[in-house]
Amino acid sequence: MTGRESFKKYHPIIAVLGMFFSVFGRKGNLFLLKGFRHTSGKVGLVLRYVFLKNAAEFVGENVSVQPGVYLLNVQNLHLGNNVSIHPMCYIDAKGGIKIGNDVSVAHGSSVLSTNHDWTDRRVPIKYNTVQLEKVIIEDDVWIGCGVRILAGVHIGSRSVIAAGSVVSKNVASNTIVAGVPARMVKTI
């Protein structure tokens, strides 16, 4: 049975769990999401989905957050349908992150929506202001393992980001990008 089929089959139970845990509010669900970050198996997948749905800006159907994923500032996180986020990923949505439908984020990847400013020379860089820049990942994108997506990037639909790439600029639709920094390899 595929993940989509399992989600459809158990959707009534998941919906009841969602309503039950909604009484804890956004903060309570965020606390539970962190507490069940490393819970394995189907129970962990379902609970993380329920807690994230109750805490995030928006979460579509059939969203899989695997164990060991670090999600920060989820109140600014928008996830479409059929999104999978694999182990050891780090996603900080402080500046806003929108991920479309049918997106897979492979293990060990990072998506950041903040960046340090370094213009105030009177203050060490790490204490300069933080810039918030929204990240948009459109539908049907495959993000390979160990990818770094930096603040302000817009990734077009039906794109592939090769393993180990650092994406610091926008990615056009229907392309494969690779490298540090990521550059277009070919159109698809």
PDB file of C-alpha atoms in Angstrom:
ATOM      1  CA  MET A   1       0.000   0.000   0.000  1.00  0.00           C
ATOM      2  CA  THR A   2       1.425   3.393  -0.985  1.00  0.00           C
ATOM      3  CA  GLY A   3       1.611   6.372   1.353  1.00  0.00           C
ATOM      4  CA  ARG A   4      -1.256   8.058  -0.498  1.00  0.00           C
ATOM      5  CA  GLU A   5      -3.427   4.959  -0.152  1.00  0.00           C
ATOM      6  CA  SER A   6      -2.613   4.661   3.557  1.00  0.00           C
ATOM      7  CA  PHE A   7      -3.403   8.325   4.113  1.00  0.00           C
ATOM      8  CA  LYS A   8      -6.800   7.970   2.394  1.00  0.00           C
ATOM      9  CA  LYS A   9      -7.600   4.790   4.314  1.00  0.00           C
ATOM     10  CA  TYR A  10      -6.751   6.263   7.727  1.00  0.00           C
ATOM     11  CA  HIS A  11      -7.812   9.856   7.033  1.00  0.00           C
ATOM     12  CA  PRO A  12     -10.923   9.653   9.309  1.00  0.00           C
ATOM     13  CA  ILE A  13      -8.759   8.554  12.261  1.00  0.00           C
ATOM     14  CA  ILE A  14      -6.154  11.212  11.473  1.00  0.00           C
ATOM     15  CA  ALA A  15      -8.896  13.865  11.313  1.00  0.00           C
ATOM     16  CA  VAL A  16     -10.242  12.840  14.736  1.00  0.00           C
ATOM     17  CA  LEU A  17      -6.720  12.968  16.198  1.00  0.00           C
ATOM     18  CA  GLY A  18      -6.291  16.410  14.649  1.00  0.00           C
ATOM     19  CA  MET A  19      -9.457  17.694  16.294  1.00  0.00           C
ATOM     20  CA  PHE A  20      -8.493  16.146  19.630  1.00  0.00           C
ATOM     21  CA  PHE A  21      -5.002  17.684  19.678  1.00  0.00           C
ATOM     22  CA  SER A  22      -6.251  21.048  18.378  1.00  0.00           C
ATOM     23  CA  VAL A  23      -7.423  21.817  21.932  1.00  0.00           C
ATOM     24  CA  PHE A  24      -3.744  22.228  22.862  1.00  0.00           C
ATOM     25  CA  GLY A  25      -3.415  25.179  20.483  1.00  0.00           C
ATOM     26  CA  ARG A  26      -0.465  26.069  18.302  1.00  0.00           C
ATOM     27  CA  LYS A  27       2.040  26.218  21.165  1.00  0.00           C
ATOM     28  CA  GLY A  28       0.951  22.891  22.617  1.00  0.00           C
ATOM     29  CA  ASN A  29       1.125  21.164  19.234  1.00  0.00           C
ATOM     30  CA  LEU A  30       4.544  22.683  18.577  1.00  0.00           C
ATOM     31  CA  PHE A  31       5.724  21.326  21.933  1.00  0.00           C
ATOM     32  CA  LEU A  32       4.362  17.874  21.028  1.00  0.00           C
ATOM     33  CA  LEU A  33       5.908  18.053  17.541  1.00  0.00           C
ATOM     34  CA  LYS A  34       9.316  18.609  19.113  1.00  0.00           C
ATOM     35  CA  GLY A  35       8.699  15.857  21.663  1.00  0.00           C
ATOM     36  CA  PHE A  36       7.838  13.294  18.988  1.00  0.00           C
ATOM     37  CA  ARG A  37      10.607  14.392  16.584  1.00  0.00           C
ATOM     38  CA  HIS A  38      12.421  11.057  16.833  1.00  0.00           C
ATOM     39  CA  THR A  39       9.457   8.676  17.148  1.00  0.00           C
ATOM     40  CA  SER A  40       9.743   6.042  14.426  1.00  0.00           C
ATOM     41  CA  GLY A  41       7.143   4.037  12.552  1.00  0.00           C
ATOM     42  CA  LYS A  42       3.647   4.869  11.397  1.00  0.00           C
ATOM     43  CA  VAL A  43       2.652   6.203  14.812  1.00  0.00           C
ATOM     44  CA  GLY A  44       5.434   8.794  14.639  1.00  0.00           C
ATOM     45  CA  LEU A  45       4.468   9.800  11.081  1.00  0.00           C
ATOM     46  CA  VAL A  46       0.803  10.249  12.018  1.00  0.00           C
ATOM     47  CA  LEU A  47       1.511  12.182  15.220  1.00  0.00           C
ATOM     48  CA  ARG A  48       4.014  14.521  13.558  1.00  0.00           C
ATOM     49  CA  TYR A  49       1.498  15.162  10.770  1.00  0.00           C
ATOM     50  CA  VAL A  50      -1.279  15.965  13.262  1.00  0.00           C
ATOM     51  CA  PHE A  51       0.901  18.227  15.409  1.00  0.00           C
ATOM     52  CA  LEU A  52       2.355  20.021  12.378  1.00  0.00           C
ATOM     53  CA  LYS A  53      -1.085  20.525  10.836  1.00  0.00           C
ATOM     54  CA  ASN A  54      -2.246  22.156  14.077  1.00  0.00           C
ATOM     55  CA  ALA A  55       0.848  24.359  14.410  1.00  0.00           C
ATOM     56  CA  ALA A  56       1.890  25.374  10.888  1.00  0.00           C
ATOM     57  CA  GLU A  57       0.484  28.059   8.617  1.00  0.00           C
ATOM     58  CA  PHE A  58      -0.877  25.349   6.288  1.00  0.00           C
ATOM     59  CA  VAL A  59      -0.320  21.610   5.797  1.00  0.00           C
ATOM     60  CA  GLY A  60      -1.954  19.691   2.942  1.00  0.00           C
ATOM     61  CA  GLU A  61      -2.802  16.012   2.776  1.00  0.00           C
ATOM     62  CA  ASN A  62      -0.355  13.123   2.808  1.00  0.00           C
ATOM     63  CA  VAL A  63       2.589  15.030   4.257  1.00  0.00           C
ATOM     64  CA  SER A  64       5.348  12.779   5.579  1.00  0.00           C
ATOM     65  CA  VAL A  65       7.820  14.183   8.088  1.00  0.00           C
ATOM     66  CA  GLN A  66      10.312  11.429   8.887  1.00  0.00           C
ATOM     67  CA  PRO A  67      12.069  11.048  12.263  1.00  0.00           C
ATOM     68  CA  GLY A  68      14.890  13.448  13.073  1.00  0.00           C
ATOM     69  CA  VAL A  69      13.597  16.439  11.099  1.00  0.00           C
ATOM     70  CA  TYR A  70      14.080  19.846  12.711  1.00  0.00           C
ATOM     71  CA  LEU A  71      11.262  22.286  11.903  1.00  0.00           C
ATOM     72  CA  LEU A  72      11.569  25.824  13.246  1.00  0.00           C
ATOM     73  CA  ASN A  73       9.093  28.719  13.095  1.00  0.00           C
ATOM     74  CA  VAL A  74       6.401  26.471  11.609  1.00  0.00           C
ATOM     75  CA  GLN A  75       3.816  29.231  11.961  1.00  0.00           C
ATOM     76  CA  ASN A  76       5.371  30.555   8.714  1.00  0.00           C
ATOM     77  CA  LEU A  77       5.555  27.151   6.983  1.00  0.00           C
ATOM     78  CA  HIS A  78       3.173  26.220   4.150  1.00  0.00           C
ATOM     79  CA  LEU A  79       3.296  22.628   2.857  1.00  0.00           C
ATOM     80  CA  GLY A  80       1.215  21.388  -0.071  1.00  0.00           C
ATOM     81  CA  ASN A  81      -0.102  17.875  -0.693  1.00  0.00           C
ATOM     82  CA  ASN A  82       2.126  14.799  -1.049  1.00  0.00           C
ATOM     83  CA  VAL A  83       5.234  16.354   0.489  1.00  0.00           C
ATOM     84  CA  SER A  84       7.919  14.157   2.018  1.00  0.00           C
ATOM     85  CA  ILE A  85      10.684  15.461   4.255  1.00  0.00           C
ATOM     86  CA  HIS A  86      13.287  12.824   5.053  1.00  0.00           C
ATOM     87  CA  PRO A  87      15.498  12.350   8.144  1.00  0.00           C
ATOM     88  CA  MET A  88      18.120  14.865   9.291  1.00  0.00           C
ATOM     89  CA  CYS A  89      16.567  17.834   7.469  1.00  0.00           C
ATOM     90  CA  TYR A  90      16.615  21.320   8.979  1.00  0.00           C
ATOM     91  CA  ILE A  91      13.917  23.781   7.922  1.00  0.00           C
ATOM     92  CA  ASP A  92      13.703  27.265   9.447  1.00  0.00           C
ATOM     93  CA  ALA A  93      10.623  29.142   8.236  1.00  0.00           C
ATOM     94  CA  LYS A  94      11.143  32.371  10.199  1.00  0.00           C
ATOM     95  CA  GLY A  95      11.095  34.413   6.960  1.00  0.00           C
ATOM     96  CA  GLY A  96       8.424  32.199   5.390  1.00  0.00           C
ATOM     97  CA  ILE A  97       8.702  28.978   3.416  1.00  0.00           C
ATOM     98  CA  LYS A  98       6.136  27.748   0.922  1.00  0.00           C
ATOM     99  CA  ILE A  99       6.538  24.234  -0.472  1.00  0.00           C
ATOM    100  CA  GLY A 100       4.122  23.150  -3.202  1.00  0.00           C
ATOM    101  CA  ASN A 101       2.574  19.781  -4.040  1.00  0.00           C
ATOM    102  CA  ASP A 102       4.490  16.584  -4.832  1.00  0.00           C
ATOM    103  CA  VAL A 103       7.822  17.743  -3.402  1.00  0.00           C
ATOM    104  CA  SER A 104      10.432  15.431  -1.926  1.00  0.00           C
ATOM    105  CA  VAL A 105      13.208  16.752   0.314  1.00  0.00           C
ATOM    106  CA  ALA A 106      15.889  14.072   0.706  1.00  0.00           C
ATOM    107  CA  HIS A 107      17.793  13.401   3.918  1.00  0.00           C
ATOM    108  CA  GLY A 108      20.272  15.857   5.352  1.00  0.00           C
ATOM    109  CA  SER A 109      18.964  18.902   3.466  1.00  0.00           C
ATOM    110  CA  SER A 110      18.422  22.416   4.814  1.00  0.00           C
ATOM    111  CA  VAL A 111      15.991  25.136   3.799  1.00  0.00           C
ATOM    112  CA  LEU A 112      16.704  28.532   5.371  1.00  0.00           C
ATOM    113  CA  SER A 113      14.648  31.721   5.212  1.00  0.00           C
ATOM    114  CA  THR A 114      17.025  33.888   7.241  1.00  0.00           C
ATOM    115  CA  ASN A 115      20.400  35.413   6.545  1.00  0.00           C
ATOM    116  CA  HIS A 116      22.840  37.450   8.626  1.00  0.00           C
ATOM    117  CA  ASP A 117      23.512  41.061   7.805  1.00  0.00           C
ATOM    118  CA  TRP A 118      27.073  42.320   8.285  1.00  0.00           C
ATOM    119  CA  THR A 119      26.729  46.021   7.512  1.00  0.00           C
ATOM    120  CA  ASP A 120      27.018  47.363  11.085  1.00  0.00           C
ATOM    121  CA  ARG A 121      30.794  47.289  11.626  1.00  0.00           C
ATOM    122  CA  ARG A 122      30.398  48.291  15.289  1.00  0.00           C
ATOM    123  CA  VAL A 123      28.858  44.898  16.047  1.00  0.00           C
ATOM    124  CA  PRO A 124      30.214  41.389  15.387  1.00  0.00           C
ATOM    125  CA  ILE A 125      28.525  39.793  12.375  1.00  0.00           C
ATOM    126  CA  LYS A 126      26.756  37.198  14.490  1.00  0.00           C
ATOM    127  CA  TYR A 127      25.020  40.044  16.370  1.00  0.00           C
ATOM    128  CA  ASN A 128      24.030  42.050  13.297  1.00  0.00           C
ATOM    129  CA  THR A 129      20.365  42.029  12.340  1.00  0.00           C
ATOM    130  CA  VAL A 130      18.864  38.971  10.719  1.00  0.00           C
ATOM    131  CA  GLN A 131      17.280  39.416   7.295  1.00  0.00           C
ATOM    132  CA  LEU A 132      14.096  37.474   6.571  1.00  0.00           C
ATOM    133  CA  GLU A 133      13.581  36.321   2.985  1.00  0.00           C
ATOM    134  CA  LYS A 134      10.809  33.958   1.867  1.00  0.00           C
ATOM    135  CA  VAL A 135      11.671  30.700   0.101  1.00  0.00           C
ATOM    136  CA  ILE A 136       9.256  29.289  -2.482  1.00  0.00           C
ATOM    137  CA  ILE A 137       9.518  25.765  -3.811  1.00  0.00           C
ATOM    138  CA  GLU A 138       6.888  25.147  -6.474  1.00  0.00           C
ATOM    139  CA  ASP A 139       5.148  21.845  -7.347  1.00  0.00           C
ATOM    140  CA  ASP A 140       6.914  18.665  -8.475  1.00  0.00           C
ATOM    141  CA  VAL A 141      10.421  19.368  -7.193  1.00  0.00           C
ATOM    142  CA  TRP A 142      12.964  16.793  -6.095  1.00  0.00           C
ATOM    143  CA  ILE A 143      15.592  18.043  -3.673  1.00  0.00           C
ATOM    144  CA  GLY A 144      18.502  15.601  -3.433  1.00  0.00           C
ATOM    145  CA  CYS A 145      20.318  14.665  -0.231  1.00  0.00           C
ATOM    146  CA  GLY A 146      22.523  17.210   1.491  1.00  0.00           C
ATOM    147  CA  VAL A 147      21.152  20.212  -0.422  1.00  0.00           C
ATOM    148  CA  ARG A 148      21.273  23.711   1.083  1.00  0.00           C
ATOM    149  CA  ILE A 149      18.577  26.153  -0.057  1.00  0.00           C
ATOM    150  CA  LEU A 150      19.319  29.679   1.100  1.00  0.00           C
ATOM    151  CA  ALA A 151      17.004  32.564   1.963  1.00  0.00           C
ATOM    152  CA  GLY A 152      15.126  34.350  -0.806  1.00  0.00           C
ATOM    153  CA  VAL A 153      15.335  31.521  -3.361  1.00  0.00           C
ATOM    154  CA  HIS A 154      12.451  30.626  -5.687  1.00  0.00           C
ATOM    155  CA  ILE A 155      12.582  27.130  -7.213  1.00  0.00           C
ATOM    156  CA  GLY A 156      10.369  26.618 -10.257  1.00  0.00           C
ATOM    157  CA  SER A 157       8.127  23.628 -10.834  1.00  0.00           C
ATOM    158  CA  ARG A 158       9.352  20.240 -12.085  1.00  0.00           C
ATOM    159  CA  SER A 159      12.951  20.866 -11.107  1.00  0.00           C
ATOM    160  CA  VAL A 160      15.645  18.636  -9.686  1.00  0.00           C
ATOM    161  CA  ILE A 161      18.245  19.935  -7.245  1.00  0.00           C
ATOM    162  CA  ALA A 162      21.198  17.518  -7.360  1.00  0.00           C
ATOM    163  CA  ALA A 163      22.645  16.073  -4.167  1.00  0.00           C
ATOM    164  CA  GLY A 164      25.060  18.338  -2.320  1.00  0.00           C
ATOM    165  CA  SER A 165      24.067  21.509  -4.162  1.00  0.00           C
ATOM    166  CA  VAL A 166      23.954  24.942  -2.558  1.00  0.00           C
ATOM    167  CA  VAL A 167      21.100  26.950  -4.038  1.00  0.00           C
ATOM    168  CA  SER A 168      21.668  30.678  -3.597  1.00  0.00           C
ATOM    169  CA  LYS A 169      19.796  31.941  -6.688  1.00  0.00           C
ATOM    170  CA  ASN A 170      16.421  31.258  -8.278  1.00  0.00           C
ATOM    171  CA  VAL A 171      15.961  28.020 -10.235  1.00  0.00           C
ATOM    172  CA  ALA A 172      13.900  28.028 -13.437  1.00  0.00           C
ATOM    173  CA  SER A 173      11.125  25.481 -13.988  1.00  0.00           C
ATOM    174  CA  ASN A 174      11.946  22.235 -15.793  1.00  0.00           C
ATOM    175  CA  THR A 175      15.651  22.260 -14.995  1.00  0.00           C
ATOM    176  CA  ILE A 176      18.286  20.237 -13.212  1.00  0.00           C
ATOM    177  CA  VAL A 177      20.760  22.255 -11.164  1.00  0.00           C
ATOM    178  CA  ALA A 178      23.915  21.026  -9.441  1.00  0.00           C
ATOM    179  CA  GLY A 179      27.029  22.311  -7.720  1.00  0.00           C
ATOM    180  CA  VAL A 180      28.303  24.852  -5.244  1.00  0.00           C
ATOM    181  CA  PRO A 181      26.871  27.289  -6.065  1.00  0.00           C
ATOM    182  CA  ALA A 182      24.133  25.475  -7.988  1.00  0.00           C
ATOM    183  CA  ARG A 183      24.063  26.077 -11.745  1.00  0.00           C
ATOM    184  CA  MET A 184      21.783  24.733 -14.453  1.00  0.00           C
ATOM    185  CA  VAL A 185      22.958  21.405 -15.865  1.00  0.00           C
ATOM    186  CA  LYS A 186      20.130  20.848 -18.351  1.00  0.00           C
ATOM    187  CA  THR A 187      16.451  21.355 -19.011  1.00  0.00           C
ATOM    188  CA  ILE A 188      13.975  18.521 -18.563  1.00  0.00           C
TER     189      ILE A 188
END
